[in-house]
Short mmCIF file of C-alpha atoms (C1' of nucleotides) and ligand atoms in Angstrom, two decimals:
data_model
loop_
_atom_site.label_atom_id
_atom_site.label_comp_id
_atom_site.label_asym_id
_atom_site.label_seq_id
_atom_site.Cartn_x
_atom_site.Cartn_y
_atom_site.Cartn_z
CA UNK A 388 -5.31 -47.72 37.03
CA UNK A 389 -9.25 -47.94 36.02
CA UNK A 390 -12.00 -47.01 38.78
CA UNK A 391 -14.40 -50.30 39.75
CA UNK A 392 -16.89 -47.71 38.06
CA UNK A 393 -14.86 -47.55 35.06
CA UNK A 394 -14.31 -51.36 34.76
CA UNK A 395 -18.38 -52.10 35.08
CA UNK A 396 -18.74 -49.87 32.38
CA UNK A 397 -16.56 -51.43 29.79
CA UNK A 398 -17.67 -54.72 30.88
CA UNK A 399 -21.56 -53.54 30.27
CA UNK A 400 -20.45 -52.26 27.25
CA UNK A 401 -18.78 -55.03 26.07
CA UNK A 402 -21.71 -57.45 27.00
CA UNK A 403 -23.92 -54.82 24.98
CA UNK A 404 -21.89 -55.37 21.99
CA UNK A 405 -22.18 -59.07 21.97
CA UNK A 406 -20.18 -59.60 18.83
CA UNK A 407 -21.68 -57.50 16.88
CA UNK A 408 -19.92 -54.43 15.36
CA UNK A 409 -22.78 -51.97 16.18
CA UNK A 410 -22.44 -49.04 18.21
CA UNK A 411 -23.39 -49.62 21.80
CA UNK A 412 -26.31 -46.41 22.54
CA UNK A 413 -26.24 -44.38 25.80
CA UNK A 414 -29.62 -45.44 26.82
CA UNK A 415 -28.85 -49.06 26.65
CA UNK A 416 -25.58 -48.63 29.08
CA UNK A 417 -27.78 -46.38 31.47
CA UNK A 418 -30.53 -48.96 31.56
CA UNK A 419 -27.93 -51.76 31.96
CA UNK A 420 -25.77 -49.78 34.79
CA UNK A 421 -28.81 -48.59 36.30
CA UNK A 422 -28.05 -45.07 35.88
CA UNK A 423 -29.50 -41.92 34.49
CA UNK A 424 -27.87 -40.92 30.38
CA UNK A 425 -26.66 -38.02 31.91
CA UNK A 426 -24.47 -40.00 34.10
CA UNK A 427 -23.44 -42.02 30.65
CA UNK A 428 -22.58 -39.52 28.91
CA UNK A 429 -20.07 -38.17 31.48
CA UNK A 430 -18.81 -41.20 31.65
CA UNK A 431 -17.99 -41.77 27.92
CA UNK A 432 -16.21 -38.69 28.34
CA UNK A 433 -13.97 -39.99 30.60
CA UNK A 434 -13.34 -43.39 28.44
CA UNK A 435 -12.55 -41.91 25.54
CA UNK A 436 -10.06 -39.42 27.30
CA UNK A 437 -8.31 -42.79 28.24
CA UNK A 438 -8.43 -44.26 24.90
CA UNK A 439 -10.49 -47.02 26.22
CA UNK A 440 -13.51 -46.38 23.90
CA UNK A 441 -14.02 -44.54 20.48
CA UNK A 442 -17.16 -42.05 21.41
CA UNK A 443 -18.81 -40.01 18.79
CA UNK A 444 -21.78 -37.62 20.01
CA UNK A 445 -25.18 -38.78 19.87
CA UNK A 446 -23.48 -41.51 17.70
CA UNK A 447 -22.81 -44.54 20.29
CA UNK A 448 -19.56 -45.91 21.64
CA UNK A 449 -16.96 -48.85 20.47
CA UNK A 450 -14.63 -50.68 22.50
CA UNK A 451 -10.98 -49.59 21.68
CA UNK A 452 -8.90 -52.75 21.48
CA UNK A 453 -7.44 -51.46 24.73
CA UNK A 454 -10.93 -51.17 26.14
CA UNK A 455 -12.03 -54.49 25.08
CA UNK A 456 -9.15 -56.32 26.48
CA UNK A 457 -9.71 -54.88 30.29
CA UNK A 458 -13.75 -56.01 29.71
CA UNK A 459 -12.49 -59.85 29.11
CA UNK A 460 -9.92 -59.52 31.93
CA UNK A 461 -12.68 -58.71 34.03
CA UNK A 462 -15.14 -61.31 32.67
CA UNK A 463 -11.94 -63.84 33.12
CA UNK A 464 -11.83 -63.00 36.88
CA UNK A 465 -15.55 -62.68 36.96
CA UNK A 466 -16.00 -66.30 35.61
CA UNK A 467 -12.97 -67.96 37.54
CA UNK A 468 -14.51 -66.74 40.66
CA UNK A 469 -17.22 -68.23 40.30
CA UNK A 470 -15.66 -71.79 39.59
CA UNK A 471 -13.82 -71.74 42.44
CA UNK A 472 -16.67 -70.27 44.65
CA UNK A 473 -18.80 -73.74 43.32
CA UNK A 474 -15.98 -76.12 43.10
CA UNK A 475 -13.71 -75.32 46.21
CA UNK A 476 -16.39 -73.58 48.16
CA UNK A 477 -19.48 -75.25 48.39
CA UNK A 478 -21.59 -72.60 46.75
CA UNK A 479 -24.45 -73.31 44.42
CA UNK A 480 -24.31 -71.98 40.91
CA UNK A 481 -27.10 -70.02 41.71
CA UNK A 482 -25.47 -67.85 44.44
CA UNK A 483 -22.49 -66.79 42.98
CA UNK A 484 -22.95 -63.93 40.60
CA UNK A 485 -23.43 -61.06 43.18
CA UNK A 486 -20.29 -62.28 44.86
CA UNK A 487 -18.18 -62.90 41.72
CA UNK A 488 -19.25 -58.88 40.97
CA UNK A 489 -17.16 -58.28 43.86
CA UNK A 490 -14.38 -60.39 43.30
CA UNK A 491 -14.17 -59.37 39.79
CA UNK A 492 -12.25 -56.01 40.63
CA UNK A 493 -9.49 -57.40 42.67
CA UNK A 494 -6.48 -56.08 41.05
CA UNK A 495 -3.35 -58.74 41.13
CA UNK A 496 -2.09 -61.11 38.32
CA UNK A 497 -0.80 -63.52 40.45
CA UNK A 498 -3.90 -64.14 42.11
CA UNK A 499 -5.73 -64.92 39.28
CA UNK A 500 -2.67 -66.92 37.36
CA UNK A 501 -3.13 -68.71 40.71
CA UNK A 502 -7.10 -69.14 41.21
CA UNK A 503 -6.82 -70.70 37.44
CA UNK A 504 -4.21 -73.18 38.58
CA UNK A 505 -5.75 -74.31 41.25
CA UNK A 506 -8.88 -74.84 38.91
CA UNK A 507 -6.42 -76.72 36.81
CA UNK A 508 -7.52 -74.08 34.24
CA UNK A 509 -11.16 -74.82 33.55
CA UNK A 510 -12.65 -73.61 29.98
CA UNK A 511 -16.15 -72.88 30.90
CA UNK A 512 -17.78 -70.87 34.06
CA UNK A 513 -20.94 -73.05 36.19
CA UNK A 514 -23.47 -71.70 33.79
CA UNK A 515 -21.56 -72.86 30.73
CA UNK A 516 -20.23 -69.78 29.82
CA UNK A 517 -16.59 -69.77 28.27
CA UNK A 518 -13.45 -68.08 30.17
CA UNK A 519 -11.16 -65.76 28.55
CA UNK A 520 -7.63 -66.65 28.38
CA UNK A 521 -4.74 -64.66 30.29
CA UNK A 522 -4.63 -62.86 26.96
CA UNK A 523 -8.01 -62.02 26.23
CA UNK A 524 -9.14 -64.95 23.88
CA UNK A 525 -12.23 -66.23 24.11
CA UNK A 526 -13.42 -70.02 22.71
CA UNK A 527 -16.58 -69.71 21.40
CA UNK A 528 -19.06 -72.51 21.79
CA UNK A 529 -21.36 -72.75 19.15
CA UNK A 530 -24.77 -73.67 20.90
CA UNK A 531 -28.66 -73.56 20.14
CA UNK A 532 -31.31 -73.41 22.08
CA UNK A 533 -33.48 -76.77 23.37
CA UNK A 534 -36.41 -75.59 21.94
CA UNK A 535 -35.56 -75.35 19.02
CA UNK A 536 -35.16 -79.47 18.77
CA UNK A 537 -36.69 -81.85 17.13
CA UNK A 538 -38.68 -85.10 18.87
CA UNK A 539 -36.28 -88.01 19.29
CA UNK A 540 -33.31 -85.73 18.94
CA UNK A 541 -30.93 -86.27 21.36
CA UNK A 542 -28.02 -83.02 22.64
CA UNK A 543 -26.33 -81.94 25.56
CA UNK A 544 -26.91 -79.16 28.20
CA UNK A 545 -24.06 -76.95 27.80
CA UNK A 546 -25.70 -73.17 29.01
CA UNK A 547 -28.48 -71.42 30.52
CA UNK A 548 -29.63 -68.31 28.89
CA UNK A 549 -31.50 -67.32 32.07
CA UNK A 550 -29.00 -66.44 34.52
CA UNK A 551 -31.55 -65.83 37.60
CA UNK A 552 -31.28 -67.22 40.41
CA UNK A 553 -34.66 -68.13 40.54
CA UNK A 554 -34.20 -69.95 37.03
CA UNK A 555 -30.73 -71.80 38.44
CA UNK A 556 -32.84 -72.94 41.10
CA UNK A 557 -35.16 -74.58 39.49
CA UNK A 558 -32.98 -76.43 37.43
CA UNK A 559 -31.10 -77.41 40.56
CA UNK A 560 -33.86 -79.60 41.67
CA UNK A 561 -34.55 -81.72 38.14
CA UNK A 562 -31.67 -83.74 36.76
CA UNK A 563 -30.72 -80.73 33.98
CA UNK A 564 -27.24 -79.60 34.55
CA UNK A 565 -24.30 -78.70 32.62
CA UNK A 566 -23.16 -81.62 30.53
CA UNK A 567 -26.63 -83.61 31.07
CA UNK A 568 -27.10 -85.77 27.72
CA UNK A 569 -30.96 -84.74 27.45
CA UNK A 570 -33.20 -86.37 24.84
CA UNK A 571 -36.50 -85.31 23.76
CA UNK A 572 -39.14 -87.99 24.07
CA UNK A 573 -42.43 -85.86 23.00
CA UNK A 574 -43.71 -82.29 22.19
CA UNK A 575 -46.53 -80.85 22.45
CA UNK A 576 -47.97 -79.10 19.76
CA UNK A 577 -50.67 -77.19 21.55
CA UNK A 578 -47.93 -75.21 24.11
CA UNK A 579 -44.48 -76.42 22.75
CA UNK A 580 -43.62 -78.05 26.29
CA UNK A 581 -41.56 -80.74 25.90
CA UNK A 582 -41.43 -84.05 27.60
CA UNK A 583 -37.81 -84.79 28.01
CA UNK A 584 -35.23 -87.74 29.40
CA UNK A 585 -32.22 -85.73 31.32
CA UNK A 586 -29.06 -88.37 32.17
CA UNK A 587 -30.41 -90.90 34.02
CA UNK A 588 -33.45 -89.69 35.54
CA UNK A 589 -37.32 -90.98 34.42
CA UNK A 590 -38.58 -88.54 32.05
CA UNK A 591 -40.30 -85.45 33.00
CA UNK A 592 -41.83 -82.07 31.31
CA UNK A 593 -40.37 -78.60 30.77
CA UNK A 594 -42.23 -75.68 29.49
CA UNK A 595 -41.50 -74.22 26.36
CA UNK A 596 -40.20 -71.16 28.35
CA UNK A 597 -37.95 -72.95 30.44
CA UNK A 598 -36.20 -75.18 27.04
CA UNK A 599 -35.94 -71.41 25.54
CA UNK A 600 -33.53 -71.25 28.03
CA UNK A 601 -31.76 -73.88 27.74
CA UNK A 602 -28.24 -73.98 25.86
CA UNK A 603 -27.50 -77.35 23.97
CA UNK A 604 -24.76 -78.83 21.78
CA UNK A 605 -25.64 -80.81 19.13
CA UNK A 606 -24.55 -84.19 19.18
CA UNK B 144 -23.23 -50.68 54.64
CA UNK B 145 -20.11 -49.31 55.47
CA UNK B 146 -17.79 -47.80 52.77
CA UNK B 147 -14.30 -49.52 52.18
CA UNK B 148 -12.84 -46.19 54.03
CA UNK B 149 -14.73 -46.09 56.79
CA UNK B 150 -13.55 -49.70 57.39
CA UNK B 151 -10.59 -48.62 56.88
CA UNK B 152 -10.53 -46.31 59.62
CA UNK B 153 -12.00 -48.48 62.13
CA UNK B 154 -9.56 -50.94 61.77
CA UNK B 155 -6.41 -48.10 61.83
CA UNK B 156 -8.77 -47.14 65.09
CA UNK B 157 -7.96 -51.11 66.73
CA UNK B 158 -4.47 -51.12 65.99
CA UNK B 159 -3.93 -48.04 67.54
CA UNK B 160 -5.37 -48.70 70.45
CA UNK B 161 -3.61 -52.51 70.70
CA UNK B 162 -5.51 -53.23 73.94
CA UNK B 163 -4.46 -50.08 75.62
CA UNK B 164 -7.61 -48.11 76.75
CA UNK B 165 -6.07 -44.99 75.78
CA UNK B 166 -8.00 -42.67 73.54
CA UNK B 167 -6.62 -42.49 69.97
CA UNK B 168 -4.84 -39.40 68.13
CA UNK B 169 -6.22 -37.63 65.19
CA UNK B 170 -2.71 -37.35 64.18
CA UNK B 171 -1.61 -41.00 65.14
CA UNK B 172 -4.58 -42.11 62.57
CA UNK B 173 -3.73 -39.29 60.11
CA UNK B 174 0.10 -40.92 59.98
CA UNK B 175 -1.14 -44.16 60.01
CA UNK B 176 -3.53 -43.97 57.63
CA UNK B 177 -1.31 -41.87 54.84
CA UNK B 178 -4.22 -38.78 54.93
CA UNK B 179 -3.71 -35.27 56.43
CA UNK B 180 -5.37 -34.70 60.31
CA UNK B 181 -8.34 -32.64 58.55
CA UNK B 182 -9.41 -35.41 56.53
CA UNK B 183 -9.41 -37.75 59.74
CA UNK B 184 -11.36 -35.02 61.50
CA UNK B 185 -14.00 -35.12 58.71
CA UNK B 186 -14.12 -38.82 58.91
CA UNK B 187 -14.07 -38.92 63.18
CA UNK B 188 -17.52 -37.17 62.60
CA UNK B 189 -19.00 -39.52 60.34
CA UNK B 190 -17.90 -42.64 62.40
CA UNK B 191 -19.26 -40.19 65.40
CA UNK B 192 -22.87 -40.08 63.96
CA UNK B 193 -22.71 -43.92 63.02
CA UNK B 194 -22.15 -44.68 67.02
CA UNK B 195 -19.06 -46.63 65.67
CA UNK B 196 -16.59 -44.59 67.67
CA UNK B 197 -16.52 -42.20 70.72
CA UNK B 198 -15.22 -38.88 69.87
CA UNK B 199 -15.04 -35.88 71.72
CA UNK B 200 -13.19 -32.92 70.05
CA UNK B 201 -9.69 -32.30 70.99
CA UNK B 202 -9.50 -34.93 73.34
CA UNK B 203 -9.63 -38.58 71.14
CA UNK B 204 -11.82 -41.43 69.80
CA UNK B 205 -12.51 -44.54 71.26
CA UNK B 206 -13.91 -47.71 69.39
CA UNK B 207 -17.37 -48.31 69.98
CA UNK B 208 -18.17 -52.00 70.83
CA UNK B 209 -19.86 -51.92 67.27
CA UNK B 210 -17.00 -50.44 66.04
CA UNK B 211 -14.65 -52.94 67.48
CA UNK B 212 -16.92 -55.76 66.23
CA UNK B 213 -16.60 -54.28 62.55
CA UNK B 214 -13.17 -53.54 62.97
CA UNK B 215 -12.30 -57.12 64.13
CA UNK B 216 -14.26 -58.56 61.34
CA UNK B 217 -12.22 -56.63 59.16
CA UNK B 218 -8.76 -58.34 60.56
CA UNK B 219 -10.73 -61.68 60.32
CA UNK B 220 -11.18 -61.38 57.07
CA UNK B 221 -7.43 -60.21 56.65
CA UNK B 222 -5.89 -62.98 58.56
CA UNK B 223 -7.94 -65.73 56.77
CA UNK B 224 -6.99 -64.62 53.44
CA UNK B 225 -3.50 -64.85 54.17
CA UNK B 226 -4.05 -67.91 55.33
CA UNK B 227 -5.64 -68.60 52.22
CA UNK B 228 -3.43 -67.19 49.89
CA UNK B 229 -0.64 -69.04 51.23
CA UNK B 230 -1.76 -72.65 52.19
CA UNK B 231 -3.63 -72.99 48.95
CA UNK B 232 -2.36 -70.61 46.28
CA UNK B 233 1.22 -71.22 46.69
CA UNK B 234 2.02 -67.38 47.43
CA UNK B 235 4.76 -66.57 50.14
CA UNK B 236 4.45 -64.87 53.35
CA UNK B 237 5.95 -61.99 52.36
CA UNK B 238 3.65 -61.10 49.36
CA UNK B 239 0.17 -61.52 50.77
CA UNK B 240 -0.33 -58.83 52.97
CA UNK B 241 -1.41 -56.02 50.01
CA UNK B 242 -3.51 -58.17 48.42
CA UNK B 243 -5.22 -59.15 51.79
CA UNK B 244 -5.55 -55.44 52.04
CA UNK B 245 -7.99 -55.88 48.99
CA UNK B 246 -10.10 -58.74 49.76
CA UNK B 247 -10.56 -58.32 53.46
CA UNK B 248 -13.12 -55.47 52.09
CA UNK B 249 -15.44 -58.29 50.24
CA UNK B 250 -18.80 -58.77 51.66
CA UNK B 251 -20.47 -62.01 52.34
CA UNK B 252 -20.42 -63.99 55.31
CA UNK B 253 -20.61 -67.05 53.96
CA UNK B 254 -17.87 -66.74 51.65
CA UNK B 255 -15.46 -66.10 55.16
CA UNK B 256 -17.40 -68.88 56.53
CA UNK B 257 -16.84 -71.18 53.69
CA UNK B 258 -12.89 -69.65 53.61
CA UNK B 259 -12.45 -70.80 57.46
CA UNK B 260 -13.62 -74.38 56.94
CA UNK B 261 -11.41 -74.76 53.99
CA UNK B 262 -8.46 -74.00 56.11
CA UNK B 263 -9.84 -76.57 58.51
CA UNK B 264 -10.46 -73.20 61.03
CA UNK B 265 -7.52 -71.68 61.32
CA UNK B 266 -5.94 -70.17 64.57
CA UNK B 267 -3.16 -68.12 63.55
CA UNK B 268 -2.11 -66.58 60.01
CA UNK B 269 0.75 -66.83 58.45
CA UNK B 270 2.82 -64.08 60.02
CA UNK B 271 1.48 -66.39 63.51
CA UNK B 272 -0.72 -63.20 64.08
CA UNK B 273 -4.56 -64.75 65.70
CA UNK B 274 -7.57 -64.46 63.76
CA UNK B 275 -10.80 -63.47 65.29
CA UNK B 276 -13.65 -66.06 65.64
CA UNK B 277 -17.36 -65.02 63.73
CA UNK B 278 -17.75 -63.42 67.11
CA UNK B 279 -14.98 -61.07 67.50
CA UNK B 280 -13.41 -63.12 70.05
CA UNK B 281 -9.22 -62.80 69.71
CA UNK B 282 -7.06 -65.49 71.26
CA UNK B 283 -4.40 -63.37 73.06
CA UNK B 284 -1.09 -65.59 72.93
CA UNK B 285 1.54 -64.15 75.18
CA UNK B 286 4.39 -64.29 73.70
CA UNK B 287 8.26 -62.51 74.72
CA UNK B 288 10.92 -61.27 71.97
CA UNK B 289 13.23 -63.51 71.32
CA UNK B 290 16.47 -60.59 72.28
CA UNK B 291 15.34 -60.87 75.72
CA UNK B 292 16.12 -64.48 76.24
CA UNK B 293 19.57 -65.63 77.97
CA UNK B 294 22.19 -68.16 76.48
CA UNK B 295 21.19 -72.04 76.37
CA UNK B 296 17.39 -70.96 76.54
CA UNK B 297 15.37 -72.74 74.18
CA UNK B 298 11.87 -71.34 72.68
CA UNK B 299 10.02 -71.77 69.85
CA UNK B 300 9.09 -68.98 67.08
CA UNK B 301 5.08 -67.70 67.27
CA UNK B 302 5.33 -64.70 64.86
CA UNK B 303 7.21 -61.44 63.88
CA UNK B 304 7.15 -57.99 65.50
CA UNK B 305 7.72 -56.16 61.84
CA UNK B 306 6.22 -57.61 58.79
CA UNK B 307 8.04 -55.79 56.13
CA UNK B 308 8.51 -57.96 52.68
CA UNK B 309 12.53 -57.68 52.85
CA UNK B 310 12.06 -58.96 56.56
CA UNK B 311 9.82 -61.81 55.84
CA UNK B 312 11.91 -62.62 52.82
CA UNK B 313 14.98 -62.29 54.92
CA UNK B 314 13.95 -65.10 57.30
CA UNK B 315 12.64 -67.30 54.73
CA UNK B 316 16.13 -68.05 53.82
CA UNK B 317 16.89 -68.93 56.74
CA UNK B 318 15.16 -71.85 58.99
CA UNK B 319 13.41 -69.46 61.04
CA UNK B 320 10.21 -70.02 60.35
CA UNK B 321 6.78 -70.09 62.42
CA UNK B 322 7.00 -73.30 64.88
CA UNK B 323 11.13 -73.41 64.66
CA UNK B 324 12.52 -74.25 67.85
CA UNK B 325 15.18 -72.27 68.47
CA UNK B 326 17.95 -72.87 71.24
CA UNK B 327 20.28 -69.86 71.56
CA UNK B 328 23.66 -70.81 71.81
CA UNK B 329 25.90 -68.09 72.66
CA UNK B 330 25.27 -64.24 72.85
CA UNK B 331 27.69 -61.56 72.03
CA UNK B 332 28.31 -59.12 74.74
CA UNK B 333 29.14 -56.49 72.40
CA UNK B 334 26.38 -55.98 69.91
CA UNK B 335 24.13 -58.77 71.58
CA UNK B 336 23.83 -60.56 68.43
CA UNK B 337 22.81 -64.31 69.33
CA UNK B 338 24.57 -67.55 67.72
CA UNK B 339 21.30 -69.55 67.17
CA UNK B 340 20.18 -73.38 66.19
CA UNK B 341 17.03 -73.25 64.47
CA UNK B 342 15.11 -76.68 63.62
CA UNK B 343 17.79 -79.29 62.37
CA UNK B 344 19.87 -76.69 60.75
CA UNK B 345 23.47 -75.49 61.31
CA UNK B 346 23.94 -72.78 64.10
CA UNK B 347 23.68 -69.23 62.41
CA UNK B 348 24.21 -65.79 63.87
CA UNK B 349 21.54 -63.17 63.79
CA UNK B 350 21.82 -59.66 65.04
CA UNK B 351 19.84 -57.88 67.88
CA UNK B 352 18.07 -56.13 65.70
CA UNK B 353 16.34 -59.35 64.22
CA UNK B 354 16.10 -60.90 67.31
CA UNK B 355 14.02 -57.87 68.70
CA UNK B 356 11.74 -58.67 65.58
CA UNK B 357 10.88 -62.22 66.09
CA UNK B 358 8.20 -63.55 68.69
CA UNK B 359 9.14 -66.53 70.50
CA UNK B 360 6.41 -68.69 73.12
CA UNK B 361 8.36 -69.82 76.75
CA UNK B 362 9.08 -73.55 76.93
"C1'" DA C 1210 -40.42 -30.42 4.63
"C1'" DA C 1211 -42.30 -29.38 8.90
"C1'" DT C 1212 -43.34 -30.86 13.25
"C1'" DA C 1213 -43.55 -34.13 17.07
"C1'" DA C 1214 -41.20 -37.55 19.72
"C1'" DA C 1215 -37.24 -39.66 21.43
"C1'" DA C 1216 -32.46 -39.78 22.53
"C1'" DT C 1217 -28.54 -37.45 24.01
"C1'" DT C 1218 -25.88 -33.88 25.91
"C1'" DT C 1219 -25.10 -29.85 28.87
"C1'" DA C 1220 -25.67 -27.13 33.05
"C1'" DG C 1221 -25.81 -26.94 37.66
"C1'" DA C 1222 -26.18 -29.54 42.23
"C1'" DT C 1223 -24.96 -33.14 45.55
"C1'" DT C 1224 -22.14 -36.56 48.25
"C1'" DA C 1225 -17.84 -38.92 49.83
"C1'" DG C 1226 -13.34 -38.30 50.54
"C1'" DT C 1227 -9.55 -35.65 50.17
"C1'" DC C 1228 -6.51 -31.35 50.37
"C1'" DT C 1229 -4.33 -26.54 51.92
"C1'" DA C 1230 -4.43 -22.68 54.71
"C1'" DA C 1231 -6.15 -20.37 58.60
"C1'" DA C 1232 -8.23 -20.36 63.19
"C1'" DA C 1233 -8.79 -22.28 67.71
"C1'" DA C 1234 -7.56 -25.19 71.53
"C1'" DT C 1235 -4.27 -27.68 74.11
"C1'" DT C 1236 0.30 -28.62 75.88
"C1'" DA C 1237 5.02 -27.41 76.94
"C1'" DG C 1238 8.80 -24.33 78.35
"C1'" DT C 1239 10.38 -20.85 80.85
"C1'" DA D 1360 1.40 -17.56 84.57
"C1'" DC D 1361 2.71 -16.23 80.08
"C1'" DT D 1362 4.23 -17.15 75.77
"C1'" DA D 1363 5.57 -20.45 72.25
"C1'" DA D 1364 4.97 -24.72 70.02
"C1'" DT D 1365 2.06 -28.32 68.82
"C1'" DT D 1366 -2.22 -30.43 67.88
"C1'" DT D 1367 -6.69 -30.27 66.27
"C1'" DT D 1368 -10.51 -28.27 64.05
"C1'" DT D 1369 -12.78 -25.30 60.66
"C1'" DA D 1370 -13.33 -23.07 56.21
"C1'" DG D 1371 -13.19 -23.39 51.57
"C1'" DA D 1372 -11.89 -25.88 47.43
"C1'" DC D 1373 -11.22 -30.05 44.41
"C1'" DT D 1374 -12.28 -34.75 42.07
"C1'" DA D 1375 -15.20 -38.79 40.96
"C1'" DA D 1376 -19.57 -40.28 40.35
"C1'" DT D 1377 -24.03 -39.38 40.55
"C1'" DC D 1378 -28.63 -36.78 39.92
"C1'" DT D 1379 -32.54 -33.47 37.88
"C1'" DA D 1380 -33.93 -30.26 34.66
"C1'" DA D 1381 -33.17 -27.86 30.52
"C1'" DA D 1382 -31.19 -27.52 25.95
"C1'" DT D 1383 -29.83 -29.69 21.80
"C1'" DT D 1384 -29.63 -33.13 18.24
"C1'" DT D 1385 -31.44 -36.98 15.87
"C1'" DT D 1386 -35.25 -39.85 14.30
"C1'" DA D 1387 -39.98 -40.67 13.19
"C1'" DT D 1388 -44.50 -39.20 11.47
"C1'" DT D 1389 -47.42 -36.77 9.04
MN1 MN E 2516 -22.03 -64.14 36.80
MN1 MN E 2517 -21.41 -67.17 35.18
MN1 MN E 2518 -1.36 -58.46 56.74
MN1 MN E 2519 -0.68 -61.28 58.70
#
DNA sequence: AATAAAATTTAGATTAGTCTAAAAATTAGT
DNA sequence: ACTAATTTTTAGACTAATCTAAATTTTATT
């Protein structure tokens, strides 16, 4: 039905939108697919041929409602992959991502109805991010960042902004994962580095960069 | 490294050859394949230059070793996805093979890896066809049709010569399945359809042309 | 409002994989 | 051993996705 091609570029497009009701530019998809806006602009063409995207000329682009719906049914798959890839699989949740990109575009309903069984049809992806249902809904989580808490406040990790593996990795060897009740003990006011309690761990320090990464609930 | 097509190819290539040493067809690969022979010409070059196969013009191709090694990876990857898709996904024999035809193009070795040990290493998929070890190595079973045994022989069922859906689905209704011990009873001179007993069930007839389908091991 | 800068589109090529039609080589039939 | 039939290859064209370079449109700056 849709090229792999076409697919990344609704899902880019989608991401670019973010829930806002702007129109996505041709730059921002070409830096995003790592193309040239020549190549974009072709592209678009062929979108909006299929009804998959509302494309005005040196305007920007909108998802159609069409479009949109194929972008969360490959975020769905994207995310489920991943879950199973760290819960049945072994993998960490830092080496998952360029696999899942694969995965993603394997076209068959039944697999996935079946992948989210078997996951006993989890609501959130191993970096926190929410799945999309079979029909395209999406919960949103309303979430802050850690550094924007207060001493003595007390929340729970529920996302990384930072998707890197380099980032995942480093929060793979302190005691910060997903669900992690984390409580801020002290910050400093010269850097904004935090000295933090994470579940049941002896307290420890985080940079200012590192809790600007850091999604939390408040609690 | 090499495109979903080219693997394609290679793997066509194996089954062609099925042990043989024979040289294989540009029009055997063309059929098999679904393309036209110029196509497969244009593709025998490429897999030429890559060393993957041995081609001379007008004469045949031959599998390199590398070739053979991708191409068995390939059917690795196959099998063990079956596998998969039926011991832990619920899906039936007869509705995995398509979708296998998908994801034995992913590439990561340690998802496969991770895939085997899940299935507790696997020596047969579910059509009882052998998968390849990580080293290409391929666990030849012999194994006789079941039309060519005599009256009061008893064997047990290792696989199926055809793997069409409406054949699969044909013997899932009946107790023939992979492991079934099967004792024939009585064999019609006629037509040469057999009056069977398969596992604890009730004797049944099946016709030649069944029997000629269905791989059975010596007892 | 005019001009400079930036963003976007168009024009023209390129590559992988495919096709049809024609040419060349091989194989089969007498 | 010829000729006919079949197989295979070549030639030339097409589509999807990409690129570079040039043209066009929009936006920013004076
Ligand atoms: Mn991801
Ligand atoms: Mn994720
Ligand atoms: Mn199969
Ligand atoms: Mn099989």
């Amino acid at each position: 039905m849709n090229s792999l091609t076409e697919e990344n570029y609704l899902k880019a497009i989608y991401k670019l939108v973010d829930g806002e009701k702007v129109a996505v530019t041709t730059n921002a998809i070409a830096e995003k697919m790592n193309t040239k806006a020549a190549s974009v602009t072709d592209m678009l063409k062929k979108l909006s041929d299929k009804k998959l995207i509302n494309y005005e000329k040196y305007y920007g682009v909108k998802l159609t409602a069409k479009g949109e719906k194929i972008a969360l049914n490959i975020i769905r798959k994207h995310r489920l992959w991943e879950m199973f890839l760290v819960e049945k699989l072994e993998f960490g949740w830092d080496e998952v991502h360029d696999l899942a990109e694969q995965l993603e575009h394997i076209n068959s309903e039944k697999l996935v109805a079946q992948i989210d069984k078997f996951l006993n049809y989890p609501k959130v992806d191993p970096h926190g991010d929410p799945i999309p249902d079979s029909n395209g809904k999406l919960q949103i989580q309303k979430s802050a960042l850690l550094s924007t808490f207060k001493k003595n406040e007390v929340c729970m990790m529920t996302g990384v902004v930072d998707h890197s593996p380099t980032f995942l990795q480093y929060l793979a060897k302190t005691e910060l994962t997903l669900g992690s009740t984390i409580k801020i003990n002290d910050i400093n006011d010269f850097d904004r580095s935090l000295q933090i309690t994470a579940g049941k761990a002896k307290p420890f320090f985080i940079s200012n960069e590192v809790a600007k990464n850091i999604l939390v609930s408040l609690k």
